[in-house]
Amino acid sequence: MKERALLSTSAVLRDYREVLKLISYLPENQQREHREEIRQEIKSNKDVSDPGTALDRHRKLVAKLSYLRMITPRQAHKSTSSSAGTYVLRQGDLLEGAAESKGRRVADGVLSMEEARAYHHRLLKRQYFGREPPNTRKFF
């Protein structure tokens, strides 16, 4: 019963598809020979009726799959899109990178002291829900 589950057509086809996918990630000069080899193996094993022989050939396919997983270039295994990343709009341009941290523009001198002071007062006004902040100074 267990052998029958291992030899289901869907399991063999799933492994075959995965092998073909991994072959497509190989360099162009290696793709053709690997693809032809695996296609001929699958076609020659199509009419095997002995469960023991079929199981051995399926194991050989799984071994080939494991081998291809090892030799396939690392960059091809990315499951996410190659365009995935962090993008930021800066001055109307879409750039790749991280967002700026708070206060970085003032420390770098991008903002002048007057702009920083105006920004600070806007934040104070926001803190007091649109009203002017109290003008009391406390000296200790």
CSV table of C-alpha atoms in Angstrom, one decimal:
chain,number,residue,atom,x,y,z
A,1,MET,CA,0.0,0.0,0.0
A,2,LYS,CA,2.8,2.4,0.9
A,3,GLU,CA,4.6,1.7,-2.4
A,4,ARG,CA,1.4,2.5,-4.3
A,5,ALA,CA,1.2,5.9,-2.6
A,6,LEU,CA,4.8,6.7,-3.5
A,7,LEU,CA,4.2,5.7,-7.2
A,8,SER,CA,1.1,7.7,-7.8
A,9,THR,CA,1.1,9.5,-11.1
A,10,SER,CA,0.6,12.9,-9.4
A,11,ALA,CA,3.7,12.4,-7.2
A,12,VAL,CA,5.9,11.5,-10.2
A,13,LEU,CA,4.5,14.4,-12.3
A,14,ARG,CA,5.0,16.8,-9.3
A,15,ASP,CA,8.7,15.7,-9.0
A,16,TYR,CA,9.1,15.9,-12.8
A,17,ARG,CA,7.7,19.4,-12.9
A,18,GLU,CA,10.0,20.5,-10.1
A,19,VAL,CA,13.0,19.0,-11.9
A,20,LEU,CA,12.1,20.9,-15.0
A,21,LYS,CA,11.7,24.1,-13.0
A,22,LEU,CA,15.2,23.7,-11.4
A,23,ILE,CA,16.7,22.9,-14.8
A,24,SER,CA,15.4,26.2,-16.2
A,25,TYR,CA,17.5,28.0,-13.5
A,26,LEU,CA,20.7,26.4,-14.7
A,27,PRO,CA,23.0,28.2,-17.2
A,28,GLU,CA,21.9,27.9,-20.8
A,29,ASN,CA,24.6,25.5,-21.9
A,30,GLN,CA,23.6,22.9,-19.2
A,31,GLN,CA,19.8,23.3,-19.6
A,32,ARG,CA,19.4,21.4,-22.9
A,33,GLU,CA,21.4,18.2,-21.9
A,34,HIS,CA,19.7,17.9,-18.5
A,35,ARG,CA,16.2,18.5,-20.0
A,36,GLU,CA,16.7,15.9,-22.7
A,37,GLU,CA,18.1,13.4,-20.2
A,38,ILE,CA,15.2,13.7,-17.8
A,39,ARG,CA,12.6,13.6,-20.6
A,40,GLN,CA,14.0,10.4,-21.9
A,41,GLU,CA,14.1,8.9,-18.5
A,42,ILE,CA,10.4,9.7,-17.8
A,43,LYS,CA,9.3,8.5,-21.3
A,44,SER,CA,11.2,5.2,-20.9
A,45,ASN,CA,9.7,4.6,-17.5
A,46,LYS,CA,6.2,5.2,-18.7
A,47,ASP,CA,5.3,1.5,-19.4
A,48,VAL,CA,7.0,0.0,-16.3
A,49,SER,CA,4.5,-2.3,-14.6
A,50,ASP,CA,6.6,-3.9,-11.8
A,51,PRO,CA,6.2,-1.9,-8.6
A,52,GLY,CA,9.7,-2.6,-7.4
A,53,THR,CA,11.3,-1.3,-10.6
A,54,ALA,CA,8.9,1.7,-10.7
A,55,LEU,CA,9.8,2.5,-7.1
A,56,ASP,CA,13.6,2.3,-7.9
A,57,ARG,CA,13.2,4.6,-10.9
A,58,HIS,CA,11.1,7.1,-8.9
A,59,ARG,CA,13.9,7.1,-6.2
A,60,LYS,CA,16.3,7.9,-9.0
A,61,LEU,CA,14.1,10.8,-10.1
A,62,VAL,CA,14.0,12.1,-6.5
A,63,ALA,CA,17.8,11.7,-6.3
A,64,LYS,CA,18.2,13.8,-9.5
A,65,LEU,CA,15.8,16.4,-8.0
A,66,SER,CA,18.0,16.6,-4.8
A,67,TYR,CA,21.1,16.9,-6.9
A,68,LEU,CA,19.6,19.7,-9.0
A,69,ARG,CA,18.6,21.5,-5.8
A,70,MET,CA,22.2,21.4,-4.7
A,71,ILE,CA,23.8,22.6,-8.0
A,72,THR,CA,21.2,25.2,-8.9
A,73,PRO,CA,22.5,28.8,-8.4
A,74,ARG,CA,21.3,30.4,-5.2
A,75,GLN,CA,19.8,33.4,-6.8
A,76,ALA,CA,17.4,31.3,-8.8
A,77,HIS,CA,15.7,30.0,-5.6
A,78,LYS,CA,14.3,33.3,-4.6
A,79,SER,CA,10.6,32.8,-4.2
A,80,THR,CA,9.8,36.5,-4.2
A,81,SER,CA,10.0,38.7,-7.2
A,82,SER,CA,13.4,40.2,-8.0
A,83,SER,CA,11.8,43.6,-7.8
A,84,ALA,CA,10.8,43.2,-4.2
A,85,GLY,CA,12.6,45.5,-1.9
A,86,THR,CA,12.3,48.8,-0.1
A,87,TYR,CA,11.6,51.8,-2.2
A,88,VAL,CA,11.3,55.4,-1.1
A,89,LEU,CA,10.0,58.6,-2.8
A,90,ARG,CA,12.6,61.4,-2.4
A,91,GLN,CA,12.0,64.7,-4.1
A,92,GLY,CA,9.6,63.0,-6.6
A,93,ASP,CA,12.0,60.2,-7.5
A,94,LEU,CA,11.5,56.5,-6.6
A,95,LEU,CA,14.7,55.3,-5.1
A,96,GLU,CA,15.7,52.0,-3.6
A,97,GLY,CA,16.7,52.3,0.1
A,98,ALA,CA,15.4,52.8,3.6
A,99,ALA,CA,13.4,55.7,4.9
A,100,GLU,CA,15.2,58.5,6.6
A,101,SER,CA,15.2,58.5,10.3
A,102,LYS,CA,13.7,61.3,12.3
A,103,GLY,CA,16.0,64.3,12.7
A,104,ARG,CA,18.5,63.2,10.2
A,105,ARG,CA,17.8,66.1,7.9
A,106,VAL,CA,18.5,68.6,10.6
A,107,ALA,CA,21.7,66.9,11.7
A,108,ASP,CA,22.9,66.7,8.0
A,109,GLY,CA,22.2,70.3,7.5
A,110,VAL,CA,19.6,69.7,4.8
A,111,LEU,CA,17.2,71.8,6.9
A,112,SER,CA,18.2,75.2,7.9
A,113,MET,CA,17.8,76.3,11.5
A,114,GLU,CA,14.8,78.4,10.5
A,115,GLU,CA,13.1,75.5,8.8
A,116,ALA,CA,13.8,73.2,11.8
A,117,ARG,CA,12.3,75.9,14.1
A,118,ALA,CA,9.2,76.2,12.0
A,119,TYR,CA,8.9,72.4,11.9
A,120,HIS,CA,9.3,72.2,15.6
A,121,HIS,CA,6.5,74.8,16.1
A,122,ARG,CA,4.2,72.9,13.8
A,123,LEU,CA,4.8,69.8,15.9
A,124,LEU,CA,4.1,71.7,19.1
A,125,LYS,CA,0.8,73.0,17.6
A,126,ARG,CA,-0.1,69.5,16.6
A,127,GLN,CA,0.6,68.3,20.1
A,128,TYR,CA,-1.8,70.9,21.5
A,129,PHE,CA,-4.5,69.9,18.9
A,130,GLY,CA,-4.2,72.9,16.7
A,131,ARG,CA,-4.0,75.5,19.5
A,132,GLU,CA,-1.0,77.6,20.2
A,133,PRO,CA,1.1,76.0,23.0
A,134,PRO,CA,1.3,77.8,26.3
A,135,ASN,CA,4.1,80.3,26.5
A,136,THR,CA,5.0,79.7,30.1
A,137,ARG,CA,8.6,79.1,30.9
A,138,LYS,CA,9.6,77.4,34.1
A,139,PHE,CA,12.9,78.1,35.8
A,140,PHE,CA,14.1,75.8,38.5
